[in-house]
Short mmCIF file of C-alpha atoms in Angstrom, two decimals:
data_model
loop_
_atom_site.label_atom_id
_atom_site.label_comp_id
_atom_site.label_asym_id
_atom_site.label_seq_id
_atom_site.Cartn_x
_atom_site.Cartn_y
_atom_site.Cartn_z
CA VAL A 1 71.24 60.44 -59.43
CA ASP A 2 67.63 61.45 -60.00
CA GLY A 3 67.18 65.03 -61.24
CA ARG A 4 63.40 65.19 -60.83
CA PRO A 5 62.06 67.71 -58.30
CA VAL A 6 60.22 66.91 -55.08
CA GLY A 7 56.59 68.08 -55.07
CA ILE A 8 55.26 69.78 -51.93
CA PHE A 9 51.76 71.00 -51.31
CA ASP A 10 49.78 72.74 -48.60
CA SER A 11 46.45 74.49 -48.27
CA GLY A 12 48.33 77.75 -48.53
CA ALA A 13 51.66 79.12 -47.41
CA GLY A 14 52.01 77.24 -44.09
CA GLY A 15 53.82 74.36 -45.79
CA LEU A 16 56.64 76.77 -46.59
CA THR A 17 57.94 76.07 -43.08
CA VAL A 18 58.35 72.46 -44.26
CA LEU A 19 60.00 73.65 -47.49
CA HIS A 20 62.39 75.73 -45.37
CA GLU A 21 63.45 72.66 -43.38
CA CYS A 22 63.80 70.71 -46.65
CA LEU A 23 66.09 73.42 -48.04
CA VAL A 24 68.24 73.21 -44.90
CA THR A 25 68.43 69.41 -45.08
CA MET A 26 68.52 68.92 -48.89
CA PRO A 27 69.97 72.11 -50.46
CA HIS A 28 70.85 70.14 -53.61
CA GLU A 29 67.29 69.06 -54.43
CA ASP A 30 64.77 70.91 -56.64
CA PHE A 31 61.30 71.56 -55.22
CA VAL A 32 57.93 72.45 -56.73
CA TYR A 33 55.63 74.00 -54.13
CA LEU A 34 51.89 74.27 -54.72
CA GLY A 35 49.73 76.28 -52.30
CA ASP A 36 45.96 75.99 -52.58
CA GLY A 37 45.38 79.69 -51.81
CA ALA A 38 41.96 79.70 -53.48
CA ARG A 39 40.59 77.19 -50.96
CA CYS A 40 42.73 77.97 -47.88
CA PRO A 41 42.32 77.25 -44.97
CA TYR A 42 41.64 73.50 -44.88
CA GLY A 43 41.49 73.24 -41.06
CA PRO A 44 37.76 73.98 -40.63
CA ARG A 45 36.63 71.90 -43.68
CA PRO A 46 35.10 68.40 -43.54
CA ALA A 47 37.52 65.53 -44.23
CA PRO A 48 35.98 64.30 -47.54
CA GLU A 49 36.29 67.79 -49.04
CA ILE A 50 39.93 68.10 -47.94
CA ALA A 51 40.62 64.63 -49.36
CA ARG A 52 39.20 65.63 -52.74
CA TYR A 53 41.33 68.78 -52.88
CA ALA A 54 44.47 66.88 -51.86
CA LEU A 55 43.90 64.22 -54.51
CA GLU A 56 43.50 66.91 -57.20
CA ILE A 57 46.72 68.64 -56.16
CA ALA A 58 48.77 65.47 -55.82
CA SER A 59 47.55 64.27 -59.23
CA TYR A 60 48.51 67.61 -60.73
CA LEU A 61 51.99 67.47 -59.18
CA GLU A 62 52.36 63.97 -60.63
CA THR A 63 51.82 65.42 -64.13
CA LEU A 64 54.74 67.81 -63.48
CA GLY A 65 57.15 64.85 -63.22
CA VAL A 66 58.06 64.97 -59.54
CA LYS A 67 59.82 62.01 -57.89
CA LEU A 68 58.07 62.17 -54.52
CA ILE A 69 55.10 64.07 -53.15
CA LEU A 70 55.18 65.64 -49.71
CA ALA A 71 51.85 66.55 -48.14
CA ALA A 72 53.12 69.50 -46.09
CA CYS A 73 49.75 70.09 -44.47
CA ASN A 74 48.56 68.34 -41.32
CA SER A 75 44.89 68.66 -42.20
CA ALA A 76 45.47 67.18 -45.69
CA THR A 77 47.64 64.38 -44.31
CA ALA A 78 45.06 63.50 -41.68
CA ALA A 79 42.23 63.49 -44.21
CA ALA A 80 43.88 62.10 -47.33
CA LEU A 81 47.29 60.43 -46.97
CA PRO A 82 46.06 56.82 -47.32
CA LEU A 83 43.88 57.82 -50.28
CA LEU A 84 46.80 59.52 -52.06
CA GLN A 85 49.05 56.52 -51.44
CA GLU A 86 46.46 54.11 -52.80
CA ARG A 87 45.74 56.20 -55.91
CA LEU A 88 49.20 57.39 -56.96
CA ALA A 89 52.11 55.32 -58.22
CA LEU A 90 54.58 57.83 -56.74
CA PRO A 91 55.72 57.66 -53.11
CA VAL A 92 53.71 60.08 -50.96
CA VAL A 93 55.11 61.21 -47.61
CA GLY A 94 53.04 63.17 -45.13
CA VAL A 95 53.56 65.09 -41.96
CA LEU A 96 52.17 63.49 -38.77
CA ALA A 97 53.92 60.10 -38.58
CA PRO A 98 57.43 61.65 -38.44
CA GLU A 99 56.68 64.01 -35.55
CA ALA A 100 54.54 61.43 -33.72
CA ARG A 101 57.58 59.16 -33.78
CA ALA A 102 59.90 61.98 -32.65
CA ALA A 103 57.55 62.78 -29.77
CA VAL A 104 57.51 59.14 -28.60
CA GLN A 105 61.31 59.05 -28.75
CA THR A 106 61.60 62.35 -26.88
CA THR A 107 59.16 62.15 -23.98
CA ARG A 108 60.40 60.96 -20.61
CA ASN A 109 57.10 60.94 -18.73
CA ARG A 110 55.16 59.61 -21.73
CA ALA A 111 52.67 62.52 -21.58
CA ILE A 112 52.55 64.08 -25.07
CA GLY A 113 50.59 67.21 -25.99
CA LEU A 114 49.24 68.06 -29.42
CA LEU A 115 48.28 71.49 -30.75
CA ALA A 116 46.65 71.34 -34.21
CA THR A 117 43.72 72.44 -36.34
CA GLU A 118 40.18 71.22 -35.74
CA ALA A 119 40.33 68.84 -38.74
CA THR A 120 43.60 67.30 -37.56
CA VAL A 121 42.44 66.81 -33.98
CA ALA A 122 39.07 65.41 -35.14
CA SER A 123 40.87 62.79 -37.26
CA ARG A 124 42.55 61.32 -34.10
CA ARG A 125 45.44 60.32 -36.36
CA TYR A 126 48.14 61.73 -34.08
CA ALA A 127 46.85 59.77 -31.10
CA ARG A 128 46.72 56.65 -33.24
CA ALA A 129 50.23 57.15 -34.59
CA VAL A 130 51.60 57.71 -31.08
CA HIS A 131 49.81 54.65 -29.67
CA GLU A 132 51.07 52.44 -32.51
CA LEU A 133 54.58 53.23 -31.24
CA ASP A 134 53.86 53.43 -27.50
CA ALA A 135 50.58 51.91 -26.37
CA GLY A 136 51.12 53.35 -22.88
CA ALA A 137 51.68 56.97 -23.88
CA HIS A 138 49.14 59.61 -22.84
CA VAL A 139 48.15 62.09 -25.57
CA VAL A 140 46.39 65.37 -24.79
CA GLU A 141 44.93 66.92 -27.95
CA VAL A 142 43.82 70.54 -28.25
CA ALA A 143 42.26 72.10 -31.36
CA CYS A 144 43.46 75.67 -31.91
CA PRO A 145 41.06 77.34 -34.38
CA LYS A 146 42.32 80.87 -33.65
CA LEU A 147 45.99 80.33 -34.45
CA VAL A 148 46.16 80.00 -38.25
CA PRO A 149 44.14 83.19 -38.89
CA LEU A 150 46.21 85.13 -36.35
CA ILE A 151 49.50 83.88 -37.82
CA GLU A 152 48.42 84.64 -41.39
CA ALA A 153 47.40 88.12 -40.26
CA GLY A 154 50.96 88.60 -39.01
CA ALA A 155 50.06 88.88 -35.33
CA SER A 156 53.27 87.31 -34.01
CA ALA A 157 53.71 89.90 -31.23
CA ALA A 158 50.04 90.68 -30.50
CA ASP A 159 48.31 90.26 -27.15
CA ASP A 160 45.45 88.26 -28.63
CA LEU A 161 47.91 85.71 -30.05
CA LEU A 162 49.58 85.30 -26.67
CA ASP A 163 46.19 84.93 -25.00
CA ALA A 164 45.17 82.28 -27.52
CA VAL A 165 48.41 80.30 -27.10
CA ARG A 166 48.07 80.47 -23.29
CA GLU A 167 44.49 79.22 -23.52
CA TYR A 168 45.40 76.28 -25.78
CA ALA A 169 48.53 75.43 -23.78
CA ALA A 170 46.73 75.30 -20.42
CA PRO A 171 45.31 71.73 -20.67
CA LEU A 172 48.73 70.43 -21.81
CA LYS A 173 50.49 72.10 -18.88
CA ASP A 174 47.83 70.82 -16.46
CA ALA A 175 48.41 67.28 -17.75
CA GLY A 176 52.17 67.65 -17.22
CA CYS A 177 53.10 67.00 -20.86
CA ASP A 178 56.89 67.15 -21.24
CA THR A 179 56.73 67.02 -25.05
CA VAL A 180 54.40 69.03 -27.28
CA ILE A 181 53.79 68.42 -30.99
CA LEU A 182 53.28 71.60 -33.02
CA GLY A 183 50.89 69.77 -35.34
CA CYS A 184 50.28 72.45 -37.95
CA THR A 185 52.78 73.77 -40.47
CA HIS A 186 51.94 77.36 -39.52
CA TYR A 187 53.02 76.98 -35.92
CA PRO A 188 56.83 77.10 -36.36
CA LEU A 189 56.30 80.73 -37.42
CA ILE A 190 55.40 81.62 -33.83
CA ARG A 191 57.78 79.19 -32.14
CA PRO A 192 59.16 81.90 -29.80
CA VAL A 193 55.66 82.37 -28.36
CA PHE A 194 55.28 78.62 -27.70
CA GLU A 195 58.76 78.50 -26.16
CA ARG A 196 57.94 81.26 -23.69
CA VAL A 197 54.52 79.84 -22.78
CA PHE A 198 55.82 76.29 -22.22
CA GLY A 199 59.27 77.07 -20.84
CA ARG A 200 62.50 75.04 -20.89
CA ALA A 201 61.07 71.87 -19.35
CA VAL A 202 58.91 71.12 -22.39
CA THR A 203 60.36 69.93 -25.71
CA LEU A 204 58.58 71.25 -28.81
CA VAL A 205 58.47 68.84 -31.75
CA SER A 206 57.67 70.36 -35.14
CA SER A 207 56.08 68.75 -38.16
CA ALA A 208 58.33 70.73 -40.44
CA GLU A 209 61.72 69.61 -39.14
CA GLU A 210 60.82 65.94 -38.60
CA THR A 211 59.16 65.61 -41.99
CA ALA A 212 62.17 67.09 -43.80
CA ARG A 213 64.32 64.41 -42.11
CA GLU A 214 61.84 61.76 -43.26
CA VAL A 215 62.00 62.95 -46.88
CA ALA A 216 65.80 63.08 -46.86
CA GLU A 217 66.00 59.54 -45.45
CA THR A 218 63.46 58.29 -47.98
CA LEU A 219 65.32 59.75 -50.98
CA ALA A 220 68.59 58.31 -49.68
CA ARG A 221 67.19 54.83 -49.04
CA LYS A 222 65.51 54.70 -52.44
CA GLY A 223 68.71 55.94 -54.08
CA VAL A 224 66.90 58.79 -55.88
CA GLU A 225 68.84 61.78 -54.54
CA ASN A 226 70.04 64.57 -56.79
CA ASP A 227 73.77 65.44 -57.14
CA ALA A 228 75.12 66.51 -53.77
CA GLY A 229 77.25 69.36 -55.16
CA ARG A 230 74.56 71.33 -56.96
CA GLU A 231 72.34 74.14 -55.75
CA GLY A 232 68.64 73.29 -55.87
CA ARG A 233 65.92 75.48 -57.34
CA CYS A 234 62.39 76.17 -56.12
CA ARG A 235 59.32 76.75 -58.23
CA PHE A 236 56.15 78.19 -56.70
CA LEU A 237 52.56 77.63 -57.80
CA THR A 238 49.32 78.82 -56.26
CA THR A 239 45.61 78.56 -56.98
CA GLY A 240 45.03 81.92 -55.29
CA PRO A 241 46.28 85.45 -55.98
CA SER A 242 49.97 85.23 -56.94
CA GLU A 243 50.97 88.47 -55.26
CA GLU A 244 49.32 87.49 -51.97
CA PHE A 245 51.23 84.19 -52.03
CA ARG A 246 54.48 85.97 -52.83
CA LEU A 247 54.16 88.40 -49.91
CA LEU A 248 53.10 85.72 -47.42
CA GLY A 249 55.72 83.35 -48.81
CA GLU A 250 58.61 85.80 -48.52
CA ARG A 251 57.61 86.49 -44.92
CA PHE A 252 57.29 82.77 -44.09
CA LEU A 253 60.42 81.62 -45.95
CA GLN A 254 62.60 84.72 -45.48
CA LEU A 255 63.71 84.18 -49.07
CA PRO A 256 62.96 86.15 -52.24
CA ILE A 257 60.34 84.06 -54.04
CA GLY A 258 60.32 85.78 -57.43
CA ALA A 259 57.72 84.63 -59.93
CA VAL A 260 54.68 82.75 -58.63
CA GLU A 261 52.76 80.76 -61.25
CA ARG A 262 49.00 80.70 -61.12
CA VAL A 263 47.25 77.32 -61.49
CA ALA A 264 43.54 77.22 -62.31
CA LEU A 265 41.32 74.98 -60.17
CA THR A 266 40.00 73.45 -63.39
CA ASP A 267 43.54 72.24 -64.17
CA LEU A 268 43.67 70.50 -60.80
CA GLU A 269 40.25 68.93 -61.34
CA ARG A 270 41.32 67.70 -64.77
CA ALA A 271 44.48 66.07 -63.36
CA ALA A 272 42.44 64.06 -60.84
CA ALA A 273 39.76 63.03 -63.34
CA VAL B 1 74.43 61.29 -18.52
CA ASP B 2 72.47 58.21 -17.47
CA GLY B 3 74.63 55.28 -16.38
CA ARG B 4 71.84 52.70 -16.21
CA PRO B 5 72.08 49.77 -18.65
CA VAL B 6 69.70 48.99 -21.51
CA GLY B 7 67.74 45.76 -21.03
CA ILE B 8 67.36 43.43 -24.03
CA PHE B 9 65.43 40.20 -24.18
CA ASP B 10 64.65 37.45 -26.64
CA SER B 11 63.24 33.96 -26.57
CA GLY B 12 66.81 32.69 -26.77
CA ALA B 13 70.02 33.73 -28.45
CA GLY B 14 68.55 35.22 -31.67
CA GLY B 15 68.31 38.67 -30.12
CA LEU B 16 72.08 38.71 -29.88
CA THR B 17 72.09 39.88 -33.51
CA VAL B 18 70.25 42.96 -32.20
CA LEU B 19 72.73 43.30 -29.34
CA HIS B 20 75.54 43.14 -31.90
CA GLU B 21 74.06 46.05 -33.86
CA CYS B 22 73.56 47.94 -30.57
CA LEU B 23 77.24 47.44 -29.69
CA VAL B 24 78.24 48.81 -33.11
CA THR B 25 75.95 51.84 -32.74
CA MET B 26 76.29 52.48 -28.98
CA PRO B 27 79.66 51.08 -27.82
CA HIS B 28 79.52 53.33 -24.74
CA GLU B 29 76.27 51.88 -23.33
CA ASP B 30 75.92 48.98 -20.87
CA PHE B 31 73.54 46.17 -21.78
CA VAL B 32 71.82 43.38 -19.84
CA TYR B 33 70.69 40.58 -22.14
CA LEU B 34 68.16 37.99 -21.00
CA GLY B 35 67.47 34.94 -23.17
CA ASP B 36 64.51 32.72 -22.31
CA GLY B 37 66.34 29.52 -23.19
CA ALA B 38 64.03 27.38 -21.02
CA ARG B 39 61.01 28.25 -23.16
CA CYS B 40 62.64 28.88 -26.56
CA PRO B 41 61.46 28.99 -29.34
CA TYR B 42 58.50 31.40 -29.11
CA GLY B 43 57.63 31.29 -32.84
CA PRO B 44 55.25 28.29 -32.75
CA ARG B 45 53.54 29.31 -29.44
CA PRO B 46 50.11 30.99 -29.16
CA ALA B 47 50.18 34.79 -28.70
CA PRO B 48 48.73 34.91 -25.14
CA GLU B 49 51.44 32.54 -23.90
CA ILE B 50 54.19 34.61 -25.55
CA ALA B 51 52.69 37.77 -24.06
CA ARG B 52 52.77 36.27 -20.56
CA TYR B 53 56.44 35.26 -20.91
CA ALA B 54 57.39 38.67 -22.30
CA LEU B 55 55.66 40.48 -19.44
CA GLU B 56 57.50 38.33 -16.89
CA ILE B 57 60.86 39.03 -18.49
CA ALA B 58 60.32 42.76 -18.96
CA SER B 59 59.13 43.07 -15.35
CA TYR B 60 62.24 41.23 -14.20
CA LEU B 61 64.51 43.50 -16.24
CA GLU B 62 62.76 46.49 -14.67
CA THR B 63 63.82 45.21 -11.22
CA LEU B 64 67.44 45.25 -12.43
CA GLY B 65 67.30 49.05 -12.90
CA VAL B 66 67.52 49.33 -16.67
CA LYS B 67 66.66 52.65 -18.40
CA LEU B 68 64.94 51.19 -21.47
CA ILE B 69 63.75 47.74 -22.48
CA LEU B 70 64.29 46.41 -25.97
CA ALA B 71 62.14 43.49 -27.07
CA ALA B 72 64.69 41.94 -29.44
CA CYS B 73 62.32 39.22 -30.57
CA ASN B 74 59.82 39.62 -33.39
CA SER B 75 57.41 37.05 -31.99
CA ALA B 76 57.41 38.75 -28.56
CA THR B 77 57.02 42.21 -30.10
CA ALA B 78 54.12 41.07 -32.26
CA ALA B 79 52.38 39.39 -29.33
CA ALA B 80 53.18 41.68 -26.43
CA LEU B 81 54.61 45.13 -27.20
CA PRO B 82 51.40 47.12 -26.47
CA LEU B 83 50.86 45.11 -23.27
CA LEU B 84 54.42 45.80 -22.05
CA GLN B 85 54.07 49.50 -22.84
CA GLU B 86 50.79 49.73 -20.96
CA ARG B 87 52.07 47.84 -17.91
CA LEU B 88 55.58 49.24 -17.47
CA ALA B 89 56.62 52.78 -16.55
CA LEU B 90 59.87 52.35 -18.52
CA PRO B 91 60.06 53.03 -22.26
CA VAL B 92 59.79 49.77 -24.21
CA VAL B 93 61.07 49.63 -27.79
CA GLY B 94 60.39 46.66 -30.02
CA VAL B 95 61.57 45.37 -33.34
CA LEU B 96 59.03 45.49 -36.20
CA ALA B 97 58.11 49.20 -36.46
CA PRO B 98 61.71 50.29 -37.21
CA GLU B 99 62.25 47.85 -40.08
CA ALA B 100 58.71 48.34 -41.43
CA ARG B 101 59.53 52.04 -41.70
CA ALA B 102 62.92 51.32 -43.31
CA ALA B 103 61.24 49.03 -45.85
CA VAL B 104 58.70 51.71 -46.81
CA GLN B 105 61.50 54.24 -47.22
CA THR B 106 63.57 51.80 -49.28
CA THR B 107 61.18 50.22 -51.76
CA ARG B 108 60.83 51.74 -55.21
CA ASN B 109 58.06 49.54 -56.57
CA ARG B 110 56.19 49.44 -53.23
CA ALA B 111 56.19 45.62 -53.17
CA ILE B 112 57.63 44.53 -49.82
CA GLY B 113 58.32 40.95 -48.78
CA LEU B 114 58.37 39.61 -45.23
CA LEU B 115 60.07 36.46 -43.96
CA ALA B 116 59.27 35.72 -40.30
CA THR B 117 58.10 33.09 -37.80
CA GLU B 118 54.57 31.71 -37.80
CA ALA B 119 53.60 33.78 -34.72
CA THR B 120 54.86 37.01 -36.30
CA VAL B 121 53.14 36.42 -39.65
CA ALA B 122 49.90 35.38 -37.91
CA SER B 123 49.87 38.66 -35.95
CA ARG B 124 49.70 40.68 -39.23
CA ARG B 125 51.55 43.44 -37.39
CA TYR B 126 54.16 43.98 -40.12
CA ALA B 127 51.49 44.49 -42.76
CA ARG B 128 49.70 46.89 -40.45
CA ALA B 129 52.85 48.86 -39.67
CA VAL B 130 53.71 49.12 -43.39
CA HIS B 131 50.18 50.22 -44.33
CA GLU B 132 50.14 52.88 -41.61
CA LEU B 133 53.09 54.48 -43.43
CA ASP B 134 52.11 53.64 -47.02
CA ALA B 135 48.52 52.64 -47.56
CA GLY B 136 49.32 51.69 -51.16
CA ALA B 137 52.22 49.33 -50.46
CA HIS B 138 51.85 45.63 -51.24
CA VAL B 139 53.12 43.25 -48.54
CA VAL B 140 53.80 39.57 -49.23
CA GLU B 141 54.19 37.61 -45.98
CA VAL B 142 55.73 34.16 -45.71
CA ALA B 143 56.04 32.14 -42.50
CA CYS B 144 59.32 30.23 -42.31
CA PRO B 145 58.98 27.55 -39.60
CA LYS B 146 62.09 25.62 -40.71
CA LEU B 147 64.60 28.45 -40.45
CA VAL B 148 65.09 29.03 -36.70
CA PRO B 149 65.73 25.33 -35.92
CA LEU B 150 68.15 25.04 -38.86
CA ILE B 151 70.02 28.20 -37.84
CA GLU B 152 70.26 27.13 -34.19
CA ALA B 153 71.57 23.76 -35.35
CA GLY B 154 74.35 25.62 -37.14
CA ALA B 155 73.31 24.61 -40.64
CA SER B 156 74.49 27.80 -42.36
CA ALA B 157 76.07 25.97 -45.27
CA ALA B 158 73.74 22.96 -45.49
CA ASP B 159 71.67 21.97 -48.51
CA ASP B 160 68.46 21.73 -46.52
CA LEU B 161 68.87 25.34 -45.36
CA LEU B 162 69.34 26.56 -48.92
CA ASP B 163 66.32 24.53 -50.04
CA ALA B 164 64.21 26.06 -47.27
CA VAL B 165 65.29 29.63 -48.07
CA ARG B 166 64.57 29.06 -51.78
CA GLU B 167 61.14 27.71 -50.95
CA TYR B 168 60.24 30.66 -48.69
CA ALA B 169 61.73 33.22 -51.10
CA ALA B 170 59.80 31.98 -54.14
CA PRO B 171 56.48 33.81 -53.49
CA LEU B 172 58.37 37.05 -52.81
CA LYS B 173 60.32 36.75 -56.04
CA ASP B 174 57.15 35.87 -57.96
CA ALA B 175 55.50 39.03 -56.59
CA GLY B 176 58.48 41.14 -57.70
CA CYS B 177 59.30 42.43 -54.20
CA ASP B 178 62.28 44.80 -54.41
CA THR B 179 62.65 44.99 -50.61
CA VAL B 180 62.54 42.07 -48.16
CA ILE B 181 62.25 42.36 -44.39
CA LEU B 182 64.21 39.73 -42.49
CA GLY B 183 61.60 39.71 -39.74
CA CYS B 184 63.25 37.42 -37.21
CA THR B 185 66.35 38.17 -35.18
CA HIS B 186 67.88 34.83 -36.17
CA TYR B 187 67.92 35.61 -39.87
CA PRO B 188 70.91 38.00 -40.01
CA LEU B 189 73.02 34.97 -39.09
CA ILE B 190 72.38 33.51 -42.54
CA ARG B 191 72.35 36.81 -44.44
CA PRO B 192 74.78 35.50 -47.09
CA VAL B 193 72.26 32.79 -48.02
CA PHE B 194 69.45 35.36 -48.41
CA GLU B 195 71.75 37.63 -50.44
CA ARG B 196 72.54 34.84 -52.92
CA VAL B 197 68.94 33.66 -53.23
CA PHE B 198 67.53 37.17 -53.78
CA GLY B 199 70.42 38.74 -55.71
CA ARG B 200 71.53 42.36 -56.04
CA ALA B 201 68.18 43.78 -57.15
CA VAL B 202 66.54 43.12 -53.79
CA THR B 203 67.35 45.15 -50.66
CA LEU B 204 67.33 43.18 -47.42
CA VAL B 205 66.14 45.11 -44.37
CA SER B 206 67.03 43.60 -40.99
CA SER B 207 65.24 43.98 -37.68
CA ALA B 208 68.55 44.06 -35.87
CA GLU B 209 70.16 47.02 -37.60
CA GLU B 210 67.05 49.21 -37.80
CA THR B 211 66.10 48.58 -34.19
CA ALA B 212 69.57 49.49 -32.94
CA ARG B 213 69.20 52.84 -34.77
CA GLU B 214 65.82 53.32 -33.13
CA VAL B 215 67.24 52.71 -29.65
CA ALA B 216 70.17 55.07 -30.23
CA GLU B 217 67.84 57.82 -31.46
CA THR B 218 65.50 57.28 -28.52
CA LEU B 219 68.28 57.53 -25.91
CA ALA B 220 69.61 60.67 -27.61
CA ARG B 221 66.22 62.38 -27.83
CA LYS B 222 65.39 61.56 -24.23
CA GLY B 223 68.81 62.78 -23.14
CA VAL B 224 69.59 59.54 -21.26
CA GLU B 225 72.75 58.42 -23.05
CA ASN B 226 75.80 57.20 -21.17
CA ASP B 227 79.21 58.97 -21.43
CA ALA B 228 80.42 58.85 -25.02
CA GLY B 229 84.06 58.13 -24.13
CA ARG B 230 83.59 55.00 -22.05
CA GLU B 231 83.54 51.34 -23.08
CA GLY B 232 80.24 49.62 -22.36
CA ARG B 233 79.82 46.29 -20.60
CA CYS B 234 77.45 43.41 -21.32
CA ARG B 235 75.85 41.10 -18.78
CA PHE B 236 74.19 37.88 -19.90
CA LEU B 237 71.29 36.06 -18.25
CA THR B 238 69.40 32.97 -19.36
CA THR B 239 66.57 30.82 -18.07
CA GLY B 240 68.04 27.79 -19.83
CA PRO B 241 71.36 25.93 -19.52
CA SER B 242 74.13 28.55 -19.13
CA GLU B 243 76.72 26.62 -21.11
CA GLU B 244 74.36 26.12 -24.04
CA PHE B 245 73.67 29.86 -24.11
CA ARG B 246 77.37 30.67 -23.91
CA LEU B 247 78.25 28.44 -26.87
CA LEU B 248 75.36 29.65 -29.03
CA GLY B 249 76.00 33.24 -27.93
CA GLU B 250 79.69 33.22 -28.78
CA ARG B 251 78.84 31.84 -32.21
CA PHE B 252 76.08 34.42 -32.77
CA LEU B 253 77.97 37.44 -31.36
CA GLN B 254 81.52 36.46 -32.34
CA LEU B 255 82.55 37.79 -28.91
CA PRO B 256 83.73 35.96 -25.76
CA ILE B 257 80.69 35.96 -23.50
CA GLY B 258 82.29 34.86 -20.24
CA ALA B 259 79.99 34.19 -17.30
CA VAL B 260 76.31 33.57 -18.04
CA GLU B 261 73.99 33.98 -15.05
CA ARG B 262 71.12 31.58 -14.60
CA VAL B 263 67.67 33.05 -13.79
CA ALA B 264 64.95 30.78 -12.42
CA LEU B 265 61.53 30.92 -14.07
CA THR B 266 60.04 31.42 -10.61
CA ASP B 267 62.01 34.69 -10.31
CA LEU B 268 60.47 35.90 -13.57
CA GLU B 269 56.99 34.92 -12.43
CA ARG B 270 57.50 36.73 -9.12
CA ALA B 271 58.59 39.94 -10.91
CA ALA B 272 55.40 40.02 -12.98
CA ALA B 273 53.10 39.18 -10.05
#
């Protein structure tokens, strides 16, 4: 039995969809969630800048005594996962590999679509992860710069959101993809829209669900799970305005979040120094 | 429901340890196993030659109407998996990635040992697969040319086998590896020897068990499983002497094998042409 919490971070509140799946899969674990609200979104930023932010946050989480760090942000994983793993002694799990693997297992026609941020698509890491597992798979990648702002604005039923999803989905439908990776932690929040645009014939694979499975398997294999009987607790930290995080977080998680602790950027910088 | 069998191949009878794990995990599936007895072992052969053999065999299995091909041979996976995936329309699953992932999930000190054939170690594919998942993991690779011949000769209790295992294990123990990949499908047959040499503190990860899990997950996700209630059947093919395969196979599988069908090398060559 290992009572230490799992650390999760994201550029903002999007990673809460990953936390949600973790709570479903591992209700007995404690979690510390850190959202980098002050510097959100990461998607349009250059990779070296994202990598620096991710290293600061992961180093800070390490000082809090977590047992594993989960990069619940596709842009941060694409830009920084190898760096974090080289620098930290703790195990670091990211999104990306888990859902790439799920997509390869799922597809029947071996045509896999990817919807993600500009940074994630530019990294080509999804295509690489898919081709490591199936060298003959066809991957169609589409960057979706409009989606995160629309989702954060709460536009889940708006016409402009539907138009944007239709626009981004078109090349994937034209290519006949039977499996589509929702490669950004914000996207599960508008899953009904994707489901209607793609229809029954397409399987949607989400970063959030697959990564929660990966974390659960990792804790079990390492033998560092918490007591199965207990009820886990969540602690929330943000570099941005606490109240903004709380409101967005309660909408994303559908759970009362309570107190949100503010972390200064200088504290993050100090942890990585 | 998809009643087609799963095709499995290996250089010889070693892949039967993978078939065994498949039978434990998927007792309701049918399997066709092809051992390349005429050209066994693959371990000491150059990669292009192994790749050519693997392509012939996989193409032949495709003509038998299988729904998925499992390369149950580490040397063939290391040399040919991407080629098979590019050339065949069928999904092709190999060993290697599944146990690399299991090892990353399992290790606590991130020092992972690998015992495998010369061809597999020379390919560096295990180290690459581990580093894709954990860029900070340390992989210690040892080629074990003596083990396959000793295991095929039935030397599971012999002094020279124990000496060989001790010799190959020494660099892994010196490096403090807490997790060791048995990276050859023959090795589960002498698991007790590895267990005694490494002791309780080291977790042994086997290609056979992890790959069977991978196949089961893949069939489930693709929705091409056979009826859960039924009892699966196995069909055995070899390019070598049938009786030799039957004797080795019954020892490896601990199951009566019955008829073993002989396949001519010219039939394999024709399938790949």
